[in-house]
Coordinates of C-alpha atoms and ligand atoms in Angstrom, one line a residue:
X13 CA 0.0 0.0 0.0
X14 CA 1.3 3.4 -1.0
X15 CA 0.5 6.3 1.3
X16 CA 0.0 9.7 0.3
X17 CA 0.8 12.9 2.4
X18 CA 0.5 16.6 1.9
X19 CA 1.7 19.6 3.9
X20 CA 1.3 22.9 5.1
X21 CA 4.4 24.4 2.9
X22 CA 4.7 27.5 5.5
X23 CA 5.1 25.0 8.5
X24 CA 5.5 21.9 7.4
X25 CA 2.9 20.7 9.0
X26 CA 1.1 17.4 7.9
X27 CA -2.9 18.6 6.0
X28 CA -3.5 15.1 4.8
X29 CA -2.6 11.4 4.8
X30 CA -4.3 8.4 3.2
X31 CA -4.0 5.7 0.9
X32 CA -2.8 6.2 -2.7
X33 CA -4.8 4.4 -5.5
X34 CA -3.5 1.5 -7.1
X35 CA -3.8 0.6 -10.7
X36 CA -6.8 -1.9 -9.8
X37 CA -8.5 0.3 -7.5
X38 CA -8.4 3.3 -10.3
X39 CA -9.9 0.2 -13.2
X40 CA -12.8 -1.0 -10.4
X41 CA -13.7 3.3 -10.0
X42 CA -13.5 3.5 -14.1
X43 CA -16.2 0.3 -14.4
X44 CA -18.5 1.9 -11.2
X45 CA -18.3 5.1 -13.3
X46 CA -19.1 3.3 -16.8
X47 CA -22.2 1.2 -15.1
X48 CA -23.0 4.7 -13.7
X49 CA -23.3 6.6 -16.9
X50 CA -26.3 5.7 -18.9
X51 CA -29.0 6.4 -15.6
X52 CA -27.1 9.6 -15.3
X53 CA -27.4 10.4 -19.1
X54 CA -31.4 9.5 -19.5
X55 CA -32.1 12.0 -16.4
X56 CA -33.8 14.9 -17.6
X57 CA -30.9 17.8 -17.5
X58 CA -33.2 19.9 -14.6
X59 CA -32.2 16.9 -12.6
X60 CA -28.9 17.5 -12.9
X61 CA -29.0 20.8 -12.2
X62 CA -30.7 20.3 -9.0
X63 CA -27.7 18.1 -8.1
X64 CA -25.5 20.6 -9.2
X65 CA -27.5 23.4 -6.9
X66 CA -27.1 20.8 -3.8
X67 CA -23.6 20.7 -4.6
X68 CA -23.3 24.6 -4.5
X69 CA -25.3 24.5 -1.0
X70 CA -22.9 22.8 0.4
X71 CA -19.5 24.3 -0.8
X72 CA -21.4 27.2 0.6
X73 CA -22.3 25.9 4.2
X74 CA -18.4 24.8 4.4
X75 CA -16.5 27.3 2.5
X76 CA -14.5 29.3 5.3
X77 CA -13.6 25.3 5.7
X78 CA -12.7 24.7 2.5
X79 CA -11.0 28.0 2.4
X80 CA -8.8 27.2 5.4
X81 CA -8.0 23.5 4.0
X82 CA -6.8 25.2 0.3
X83 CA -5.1 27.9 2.3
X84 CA -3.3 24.9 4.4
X85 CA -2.0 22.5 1.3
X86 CA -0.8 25.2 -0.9
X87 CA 0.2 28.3 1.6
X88 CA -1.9 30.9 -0.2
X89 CA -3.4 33.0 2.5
X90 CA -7.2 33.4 3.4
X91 CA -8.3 36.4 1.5
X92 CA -7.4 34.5 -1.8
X93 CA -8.8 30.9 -0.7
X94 CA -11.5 32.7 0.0
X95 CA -12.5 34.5 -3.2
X96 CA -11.0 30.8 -4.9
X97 CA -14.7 29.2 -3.1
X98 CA -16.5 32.3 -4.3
X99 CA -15.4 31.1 -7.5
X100 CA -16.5 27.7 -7.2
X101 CA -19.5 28.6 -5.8
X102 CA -20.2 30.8 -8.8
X103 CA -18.9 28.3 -11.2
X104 CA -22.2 26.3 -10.8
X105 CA -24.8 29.2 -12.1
X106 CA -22.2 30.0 -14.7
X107 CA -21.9 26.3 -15.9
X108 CA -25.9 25.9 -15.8
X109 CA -26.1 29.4 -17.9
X110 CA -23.5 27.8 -20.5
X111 CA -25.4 24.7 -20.8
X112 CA -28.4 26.1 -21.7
X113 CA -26.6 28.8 -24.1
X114 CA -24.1 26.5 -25.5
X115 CA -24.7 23.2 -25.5
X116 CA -28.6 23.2 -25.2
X117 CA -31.5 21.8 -27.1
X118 CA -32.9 23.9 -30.4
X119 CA -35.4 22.9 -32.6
X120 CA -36.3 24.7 -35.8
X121 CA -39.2 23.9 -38.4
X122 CA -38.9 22.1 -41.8
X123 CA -41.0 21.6 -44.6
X124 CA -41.2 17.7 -43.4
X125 CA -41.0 18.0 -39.6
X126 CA -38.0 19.4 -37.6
X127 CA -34.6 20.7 -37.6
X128 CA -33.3 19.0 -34.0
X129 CA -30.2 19.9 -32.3
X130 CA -28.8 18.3 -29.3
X131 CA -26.6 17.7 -27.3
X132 CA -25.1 14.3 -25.9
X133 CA -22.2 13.8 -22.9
X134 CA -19.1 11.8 -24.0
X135 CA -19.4 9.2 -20.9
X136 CA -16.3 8.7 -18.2
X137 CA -14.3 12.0 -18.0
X138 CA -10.9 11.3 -15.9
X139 CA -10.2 15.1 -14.1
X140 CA -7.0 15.7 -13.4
X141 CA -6.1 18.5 -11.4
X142 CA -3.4 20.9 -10.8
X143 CA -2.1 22.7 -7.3
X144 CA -2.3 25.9 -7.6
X145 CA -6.0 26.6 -7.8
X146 CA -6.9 22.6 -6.3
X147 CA -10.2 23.7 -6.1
X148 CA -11.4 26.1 -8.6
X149 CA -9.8 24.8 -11.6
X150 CA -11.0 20.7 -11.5
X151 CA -14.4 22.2 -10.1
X152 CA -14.3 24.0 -13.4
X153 CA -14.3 20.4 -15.4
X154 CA -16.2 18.8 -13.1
X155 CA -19.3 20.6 -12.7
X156 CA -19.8 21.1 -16.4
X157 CA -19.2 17.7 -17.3
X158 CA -21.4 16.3 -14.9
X159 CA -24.6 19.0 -15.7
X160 CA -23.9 17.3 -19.4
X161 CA -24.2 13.9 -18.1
X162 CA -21.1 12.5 -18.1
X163 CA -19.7 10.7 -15.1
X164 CA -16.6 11.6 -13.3
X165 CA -13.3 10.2 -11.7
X166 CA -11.2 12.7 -10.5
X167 CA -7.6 12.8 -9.8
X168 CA -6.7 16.1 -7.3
X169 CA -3.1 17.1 -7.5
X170 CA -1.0 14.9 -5.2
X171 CA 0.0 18.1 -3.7
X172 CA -3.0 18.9 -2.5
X173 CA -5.6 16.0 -1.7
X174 CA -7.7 17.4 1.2
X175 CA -9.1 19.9 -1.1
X176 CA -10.4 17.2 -3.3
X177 CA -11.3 15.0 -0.5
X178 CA -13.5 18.3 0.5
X179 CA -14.9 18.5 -3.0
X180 CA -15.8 14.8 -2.7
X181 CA -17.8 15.2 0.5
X182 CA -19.7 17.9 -1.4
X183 CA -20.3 16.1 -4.0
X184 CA -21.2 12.8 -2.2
X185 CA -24.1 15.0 -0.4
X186 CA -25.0 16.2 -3.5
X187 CA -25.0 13.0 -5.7
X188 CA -26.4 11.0 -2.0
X189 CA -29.5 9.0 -4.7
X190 CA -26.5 8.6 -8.1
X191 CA -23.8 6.6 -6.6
X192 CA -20.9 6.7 -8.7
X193 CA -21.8 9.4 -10.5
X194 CA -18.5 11.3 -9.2
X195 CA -15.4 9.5 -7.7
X196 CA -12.3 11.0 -6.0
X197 CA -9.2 8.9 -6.1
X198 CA -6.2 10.1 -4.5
X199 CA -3.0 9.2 -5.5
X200 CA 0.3 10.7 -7.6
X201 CA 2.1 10.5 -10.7
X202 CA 1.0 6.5 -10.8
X203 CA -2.3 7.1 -9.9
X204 CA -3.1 9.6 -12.9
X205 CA -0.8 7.6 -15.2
X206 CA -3.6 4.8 -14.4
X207 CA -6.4 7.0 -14.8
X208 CA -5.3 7.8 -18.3
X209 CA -4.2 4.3 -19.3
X210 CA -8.0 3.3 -18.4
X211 CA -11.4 3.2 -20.1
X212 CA -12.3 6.9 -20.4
X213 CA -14.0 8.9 -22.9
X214 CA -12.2 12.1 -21.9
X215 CA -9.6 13.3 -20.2
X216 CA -9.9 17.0 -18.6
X217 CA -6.9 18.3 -18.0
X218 CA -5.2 21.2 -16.2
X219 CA -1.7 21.4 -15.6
X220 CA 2.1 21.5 -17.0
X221 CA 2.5 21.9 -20.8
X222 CA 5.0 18.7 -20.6
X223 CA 1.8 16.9 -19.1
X224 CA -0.1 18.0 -21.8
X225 CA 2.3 17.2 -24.7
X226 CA 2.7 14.1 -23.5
X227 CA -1.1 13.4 -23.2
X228 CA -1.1 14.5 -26.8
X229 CA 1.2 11.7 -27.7
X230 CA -0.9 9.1 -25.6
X231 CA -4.2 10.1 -27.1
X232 CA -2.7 10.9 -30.7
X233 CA -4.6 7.5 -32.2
X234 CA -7.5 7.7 -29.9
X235 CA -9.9 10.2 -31.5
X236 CA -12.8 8.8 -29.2
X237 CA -11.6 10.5 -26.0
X238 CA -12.1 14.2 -25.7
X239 CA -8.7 15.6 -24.5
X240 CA -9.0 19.1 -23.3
X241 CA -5.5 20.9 -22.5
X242 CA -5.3 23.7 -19.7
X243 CA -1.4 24.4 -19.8
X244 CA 1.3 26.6 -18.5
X245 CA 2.7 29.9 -20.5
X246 CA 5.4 32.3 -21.1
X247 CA 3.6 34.9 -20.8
X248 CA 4.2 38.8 -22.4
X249 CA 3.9 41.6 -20.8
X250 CA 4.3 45.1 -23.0
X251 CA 4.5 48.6 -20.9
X252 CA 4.3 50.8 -23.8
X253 CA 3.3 54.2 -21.9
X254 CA 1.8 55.4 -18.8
X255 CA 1.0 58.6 -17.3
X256 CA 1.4 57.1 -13.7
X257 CA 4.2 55.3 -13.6
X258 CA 2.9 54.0 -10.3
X259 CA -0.2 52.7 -12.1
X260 CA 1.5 51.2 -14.3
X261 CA 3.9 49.4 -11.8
X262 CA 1.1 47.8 -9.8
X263 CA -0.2 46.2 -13.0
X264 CA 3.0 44.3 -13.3
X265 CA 3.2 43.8 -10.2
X266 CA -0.1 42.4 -10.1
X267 CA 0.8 40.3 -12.9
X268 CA 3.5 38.6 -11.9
X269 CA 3.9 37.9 -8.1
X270 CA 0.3 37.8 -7.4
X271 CA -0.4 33.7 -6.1
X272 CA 3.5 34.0 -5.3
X273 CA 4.2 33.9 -9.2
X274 CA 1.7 30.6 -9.0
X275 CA -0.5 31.7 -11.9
X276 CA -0.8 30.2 -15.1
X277 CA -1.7 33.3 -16.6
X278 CA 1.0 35.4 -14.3
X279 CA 3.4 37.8 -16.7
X280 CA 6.6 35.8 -16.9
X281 CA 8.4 38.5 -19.4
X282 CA 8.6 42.1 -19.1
X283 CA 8.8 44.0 -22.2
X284 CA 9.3 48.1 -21.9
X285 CA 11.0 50.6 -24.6
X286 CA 14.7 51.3 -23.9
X287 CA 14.4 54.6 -22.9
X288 CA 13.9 56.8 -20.1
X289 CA 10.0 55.6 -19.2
X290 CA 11.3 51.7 -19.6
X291 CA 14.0 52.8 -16.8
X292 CA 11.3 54.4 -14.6
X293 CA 9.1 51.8 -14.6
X294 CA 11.2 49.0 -14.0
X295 CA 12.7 51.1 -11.3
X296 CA 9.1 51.6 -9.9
X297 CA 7.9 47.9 -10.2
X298 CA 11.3 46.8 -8.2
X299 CA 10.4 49.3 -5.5
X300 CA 6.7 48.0 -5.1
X301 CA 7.8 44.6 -5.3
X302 CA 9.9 44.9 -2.4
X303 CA 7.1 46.2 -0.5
X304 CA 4.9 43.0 -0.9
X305 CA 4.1 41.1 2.5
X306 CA 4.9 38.0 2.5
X307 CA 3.5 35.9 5.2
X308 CA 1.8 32.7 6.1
X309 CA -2.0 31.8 5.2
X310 CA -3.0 32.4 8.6
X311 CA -0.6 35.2 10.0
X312 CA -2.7 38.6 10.8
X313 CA -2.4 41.4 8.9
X314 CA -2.6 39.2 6.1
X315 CA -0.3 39.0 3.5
X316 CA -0.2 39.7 -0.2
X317 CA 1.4 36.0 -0.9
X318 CA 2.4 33.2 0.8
X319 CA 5.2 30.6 -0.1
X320 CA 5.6 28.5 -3.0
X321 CA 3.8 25.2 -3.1
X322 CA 6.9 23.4 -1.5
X323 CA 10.7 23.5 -0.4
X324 CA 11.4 21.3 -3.7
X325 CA 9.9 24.3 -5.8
X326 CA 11.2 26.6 -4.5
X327 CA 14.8 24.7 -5.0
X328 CA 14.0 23.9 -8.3
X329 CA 13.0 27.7 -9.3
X330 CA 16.5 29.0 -7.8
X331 CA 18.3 26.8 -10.3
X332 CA 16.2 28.3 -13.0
X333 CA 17.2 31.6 -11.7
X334 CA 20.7 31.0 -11.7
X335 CA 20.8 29.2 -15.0
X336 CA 19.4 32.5 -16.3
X337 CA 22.3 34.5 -14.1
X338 CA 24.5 32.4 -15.8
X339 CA 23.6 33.1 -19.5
X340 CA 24.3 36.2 -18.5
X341 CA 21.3 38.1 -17.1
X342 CA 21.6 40.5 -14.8
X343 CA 19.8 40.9 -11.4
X344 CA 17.3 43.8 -11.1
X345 CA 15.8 42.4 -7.5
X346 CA 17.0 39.1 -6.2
X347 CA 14.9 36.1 -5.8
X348 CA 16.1 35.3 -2.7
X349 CA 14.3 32.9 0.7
X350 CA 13.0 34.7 3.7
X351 CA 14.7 34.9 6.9
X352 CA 13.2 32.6 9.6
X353 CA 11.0 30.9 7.0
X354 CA 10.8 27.4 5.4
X355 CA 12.5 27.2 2.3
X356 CA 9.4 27.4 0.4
X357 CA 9.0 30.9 1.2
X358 CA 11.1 33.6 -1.3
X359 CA 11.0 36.5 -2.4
X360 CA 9.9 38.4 -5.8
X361 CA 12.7 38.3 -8.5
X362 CA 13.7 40.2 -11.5
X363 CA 16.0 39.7 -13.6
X364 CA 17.0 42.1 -16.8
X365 CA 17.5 39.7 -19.8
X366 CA 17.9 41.8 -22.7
X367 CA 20.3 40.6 -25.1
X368 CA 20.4 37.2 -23.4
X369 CA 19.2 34.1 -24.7
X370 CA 16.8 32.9 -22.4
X371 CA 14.9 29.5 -22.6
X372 CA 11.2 29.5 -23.8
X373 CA 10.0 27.8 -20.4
X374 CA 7.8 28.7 -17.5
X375 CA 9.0 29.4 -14.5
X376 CA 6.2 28.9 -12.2
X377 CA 7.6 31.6 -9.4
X378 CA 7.8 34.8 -8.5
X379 CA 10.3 35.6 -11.6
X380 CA 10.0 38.5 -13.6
X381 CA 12.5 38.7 -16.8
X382 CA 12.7 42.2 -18.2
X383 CA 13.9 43.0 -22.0
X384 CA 14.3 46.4 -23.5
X385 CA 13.5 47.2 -27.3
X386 CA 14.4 49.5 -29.3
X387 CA 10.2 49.8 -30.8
X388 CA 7.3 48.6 -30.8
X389 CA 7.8 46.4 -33.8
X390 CA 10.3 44.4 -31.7
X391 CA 8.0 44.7 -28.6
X392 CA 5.7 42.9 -30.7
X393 CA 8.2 40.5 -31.7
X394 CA 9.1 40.0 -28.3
X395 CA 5.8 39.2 -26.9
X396 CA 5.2 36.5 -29.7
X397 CA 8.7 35.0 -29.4
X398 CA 7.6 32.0 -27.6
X399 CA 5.8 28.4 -28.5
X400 CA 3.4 29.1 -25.5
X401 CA 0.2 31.4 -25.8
X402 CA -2.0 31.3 -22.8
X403 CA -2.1 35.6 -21.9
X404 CA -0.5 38.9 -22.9
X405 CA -1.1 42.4 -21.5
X406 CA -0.4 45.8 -22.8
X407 CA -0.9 48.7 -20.9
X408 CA -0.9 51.7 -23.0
X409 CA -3.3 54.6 -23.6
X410 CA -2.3 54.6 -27.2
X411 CA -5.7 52.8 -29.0
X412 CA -3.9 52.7 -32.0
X413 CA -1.2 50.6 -30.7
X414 CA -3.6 48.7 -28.0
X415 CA -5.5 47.6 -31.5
X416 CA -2.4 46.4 -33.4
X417 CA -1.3 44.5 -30.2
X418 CA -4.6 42.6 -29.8
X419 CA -5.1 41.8 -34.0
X420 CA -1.2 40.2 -33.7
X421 CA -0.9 38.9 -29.7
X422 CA -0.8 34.7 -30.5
X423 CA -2.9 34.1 -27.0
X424 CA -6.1 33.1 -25.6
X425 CA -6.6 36.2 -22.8
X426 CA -5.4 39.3 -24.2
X427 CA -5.8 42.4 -21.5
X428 CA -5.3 46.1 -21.5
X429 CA -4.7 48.2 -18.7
X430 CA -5.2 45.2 -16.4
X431 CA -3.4 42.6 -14.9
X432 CA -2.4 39.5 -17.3
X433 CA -4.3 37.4 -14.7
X434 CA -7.4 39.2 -15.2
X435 CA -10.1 36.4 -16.3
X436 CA -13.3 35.8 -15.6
X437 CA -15.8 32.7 -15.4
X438 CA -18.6 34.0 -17.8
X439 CA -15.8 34.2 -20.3
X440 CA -13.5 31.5 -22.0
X441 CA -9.5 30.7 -20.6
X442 CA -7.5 28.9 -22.6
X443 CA -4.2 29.5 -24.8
X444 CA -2.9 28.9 -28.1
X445 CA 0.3 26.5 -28.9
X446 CA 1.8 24.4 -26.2
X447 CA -0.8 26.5 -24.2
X448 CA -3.2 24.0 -24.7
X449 CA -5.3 22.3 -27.8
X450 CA -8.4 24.5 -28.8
X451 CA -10.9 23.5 -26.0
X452 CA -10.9 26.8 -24.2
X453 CA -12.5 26.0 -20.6
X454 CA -14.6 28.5 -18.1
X455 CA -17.2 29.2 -19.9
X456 CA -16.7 27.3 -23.0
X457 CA -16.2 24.3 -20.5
X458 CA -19.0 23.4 -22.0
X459 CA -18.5 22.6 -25.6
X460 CA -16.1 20.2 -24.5
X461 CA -18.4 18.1 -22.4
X462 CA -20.6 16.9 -24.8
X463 CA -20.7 16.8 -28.3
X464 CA -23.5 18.3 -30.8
X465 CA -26.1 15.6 -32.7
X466 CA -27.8 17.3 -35.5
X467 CA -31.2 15.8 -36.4
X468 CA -33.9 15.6 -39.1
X469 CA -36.7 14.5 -38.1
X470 CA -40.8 13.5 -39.3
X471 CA -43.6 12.1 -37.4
X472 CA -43.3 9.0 -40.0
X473 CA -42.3 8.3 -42.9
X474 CA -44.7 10.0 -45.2
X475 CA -43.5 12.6 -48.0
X476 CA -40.3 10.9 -48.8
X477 CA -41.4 9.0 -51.8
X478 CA -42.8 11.6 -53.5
X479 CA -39.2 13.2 -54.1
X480 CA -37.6 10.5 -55.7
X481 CA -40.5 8.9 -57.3
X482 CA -40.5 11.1 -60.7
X483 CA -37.0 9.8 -61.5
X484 CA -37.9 6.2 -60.2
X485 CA -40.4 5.7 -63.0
X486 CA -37.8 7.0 -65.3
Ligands
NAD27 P1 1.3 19.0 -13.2 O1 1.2 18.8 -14.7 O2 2.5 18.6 -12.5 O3 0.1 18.1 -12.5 C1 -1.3 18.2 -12.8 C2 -2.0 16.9 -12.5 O4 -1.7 16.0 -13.5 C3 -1.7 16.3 -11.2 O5 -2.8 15.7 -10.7 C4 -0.6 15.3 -11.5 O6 -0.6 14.2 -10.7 C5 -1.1 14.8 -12.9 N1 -0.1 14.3 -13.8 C6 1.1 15.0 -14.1 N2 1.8 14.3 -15.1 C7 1.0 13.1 -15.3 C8 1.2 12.0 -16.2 N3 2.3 11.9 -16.9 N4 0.3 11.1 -16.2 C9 -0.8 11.2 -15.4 N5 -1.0 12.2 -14.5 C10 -0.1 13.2 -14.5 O7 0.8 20.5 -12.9 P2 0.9 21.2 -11.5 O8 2.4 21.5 -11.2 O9 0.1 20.6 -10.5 O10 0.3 22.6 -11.9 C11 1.0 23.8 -12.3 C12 1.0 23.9 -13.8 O11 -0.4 24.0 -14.3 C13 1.6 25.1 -14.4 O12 2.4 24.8 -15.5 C14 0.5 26.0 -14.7 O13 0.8 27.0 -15.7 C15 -0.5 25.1 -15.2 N6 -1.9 25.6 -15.1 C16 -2.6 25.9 -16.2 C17 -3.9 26.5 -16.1 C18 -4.7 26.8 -17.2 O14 -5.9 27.0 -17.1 N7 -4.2 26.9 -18.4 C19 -4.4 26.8 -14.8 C20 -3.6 26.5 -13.7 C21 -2.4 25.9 -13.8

């Protein structure tokens, strides 16, 4: 038996401990799942709903609880755990609004009858989730998919498996008369490599882009599963021009150390004209950086960010840092660790890497790598240079230039003014290239969880004879 444990990465305290699921225990939860599908399916889609609304009652009757367990596993502190329920809370009107809009029922007339259009779930949908947002982002799969009718087996993040044991408990009160409907198995690297290796008609998937590229491979010859791709990014950030330079600052700040740099959508490149404003700002988004509290979930005041997600990635981000050192680039503000602190805990870095050849790779930290350009033709340039395209931001009050960066930005959340990690759930997320493969989720979560059947269709048979039966006698 393989146990599984996660921590509190401020204290190193133990959150969670239990059994890890084995290959057979992941092929008996496929098969419950499979025999659970077609009652599931035939129930009108009100009845789902319902479930669905049970589900959000109790998330909402536990969610300073679920808060403080998501603030425990991954160190993010209380203020952002919280508004991480609110969003999973929300998620379920959003996801019954889409269904109806999206991937509802229309029926138009014909000459002969009707014009139907429907739509029909895919079947078993293995979840796999990441860290960072443990609850928000498989809740975003998983209460989609199951309004459409699909059933469930979801994998949390090995990093953070009391959230999903939470999640489970809300959905086991929720789903009390549909056994089976929704399964949580907890487990690692094995577990999920099980899940996918099993009968499954989809895969949901947010996480790394290596994850993803190599769940492209496995599911290259196996057009029956739905694979939808949530992946990392490299992601641009353009200052152009700003009246307040301060203003500007705090959107890259915002953009890149917000969630301690633990954002797939956080700004991982910096992009500002060589010149006089490019100095300023950079100057002003060091000094604010520095001023950022950081702080364990539960420390009062609260801070702005907590530690990264463990000691080992914090370790593993430091080499990344000095690998870019070493290629030459030159510290603006060093990523450091904190004083008194775990190792998990650091601090925001930036690094100036113009004229350095820098790695297209995501550093999922607090990293902020900052290259000057001569114009706004190589700012472009710039932003594009990478095989990633999940965001990009521009702040700028030039429309002109706001409208040629938004026609040519290759990526799937495009802001102005605003934080790259500005998104919301009434709108699609998703990223172009090894951002992830077309199936946009949030709001478009729910074109991937079930599939459109187009119909023709007569009370009986009558009327068809009649147009063929001039060139039958023929
Ligand atoms: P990860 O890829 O390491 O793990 C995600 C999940 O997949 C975990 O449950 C893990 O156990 C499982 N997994 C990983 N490799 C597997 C394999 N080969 N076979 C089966 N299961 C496997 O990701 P993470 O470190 O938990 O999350 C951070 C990453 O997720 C970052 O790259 C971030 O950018 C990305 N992310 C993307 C989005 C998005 O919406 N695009 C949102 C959040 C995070």
């Amino acid at each position: 038996m393989t146990m599984l444990r996660s921590f509190d990465p401020a204290s190193g305290d133990l959150v969670w401990e239990g059994e890890s699921a084995g290959a057979d225990a992941v092929a008996a939860a496929l098969l419950r799942a499979r025999h659970a599908f077609p009652a599931w399916r035939a129930l009108p889609v009100e009845t789902r709903v319902a479930v669905a609304g049970r589900y959000r009652d109790a998330l909402e009757a536990r969610k300073d609880e679920i808060a403080r367990i998501i603030s425990r596993e991954t160190g993010k502190p209380l203020w952002e755990t919280q508004s991480e329920v609110a969003s999973m809370i929300g998620k379920v009107g959003l996801s019954i609004a889409a269904q109806a809009e999206r991937a509802g029922e229309k029926r138009s007339a014909m000459p002969f009858g009707e014009a139907v259009l429907r739509h029909r779930p895919h079947g078993v949908m293995a979840v796999l989730g990441p860290f960072n947002f443990p609850g928000h982002l498989p809740n975003g799969h998983i209460v989609p998919a199951l309004i459409a009718g699909n059933t469930v087996v979801f994998k949390p993040s090995e990093m953070t498996p009391a959230t999903g044991a939470a999640m489970a408990e809300c959905w086991a009160q929720a789903l009390a008369d549909h056994p089976f409907v929704f399964q949580c198995i907890q487990g690692g690297r094995e577990t999920g490599e099980a899940l996918v290796a099993g009968h499954i008609d989809g895969l949901l998937f947010t996480g790394s882009a290596g994850a993803g590229a190599h769940f492209r491979r496995v599911f290259a010859d196996r057009p029956d599963v739905i694979l939808a791709l949530e992946l990392g990014g490299n992601n641009p950030l353009v200052v152009w021009d700003a009246e307040d330079v301060e203003e500007a600052a705090a959107v890259v700040v915002q953009s890149a150390f917000i969630t301690t740099g633990q954002r797939c959508s956080c700004a991982r490149r910096l992009i500002v004209p060589d010149s006089v404003f490019g100095s300023a700002l950079v100057d002003a988004v060091a000094a604010l950086a520095r001023r950022i509290s950081i702080g364990a979930w539960d420390e009062s005041p609260e801070p702005w960010i907590g530690p990264l997600i463990s000691d080992a990635a914090a370790r593993s981000a430091r080499a990344r840092v000095d690998d870019l050192s070493g290629r030459g680039a030159k510290v603006i503000l060093p990523f450091t660790g904190v004083e008194g602190r775990s190792d998990a805990f650091v601090t925001p870095g930036m690094l100036d890497v113009t004229g350095t050849f820098v790695p297209d790779e995501e550093i999922f930290a607090p990293v902020l790598q900052v290259s000057r350009v001569a114009d706004f033709d190589a700012a472009m340039a710039a932003a594009n240079n990478t095989r990633f395209g999940l965001s990009a931001g521009f702040v700028s009050a030039d429309d002109a230039l706001w409208e040629r960066f938004a026609l040519e930005s290759r990526a799937g959340v495009v802001n102005r003014n605003r934080p790259t990690t500005g998104a919301a759930g009434s709108m699609p997320f998703g990223g172009l290239g090894e951002s992830g493969n077309h199936r946009p989720s949030a709001y478009y979560a729910a074109d991937y969880c079930a599939y459109p059947v187009a119909s023709f269709e007569a009370g009986h048979a009558g009327g068809n004879m009649g147009a063929i039966s001039d060139r039958l006698r023929a």
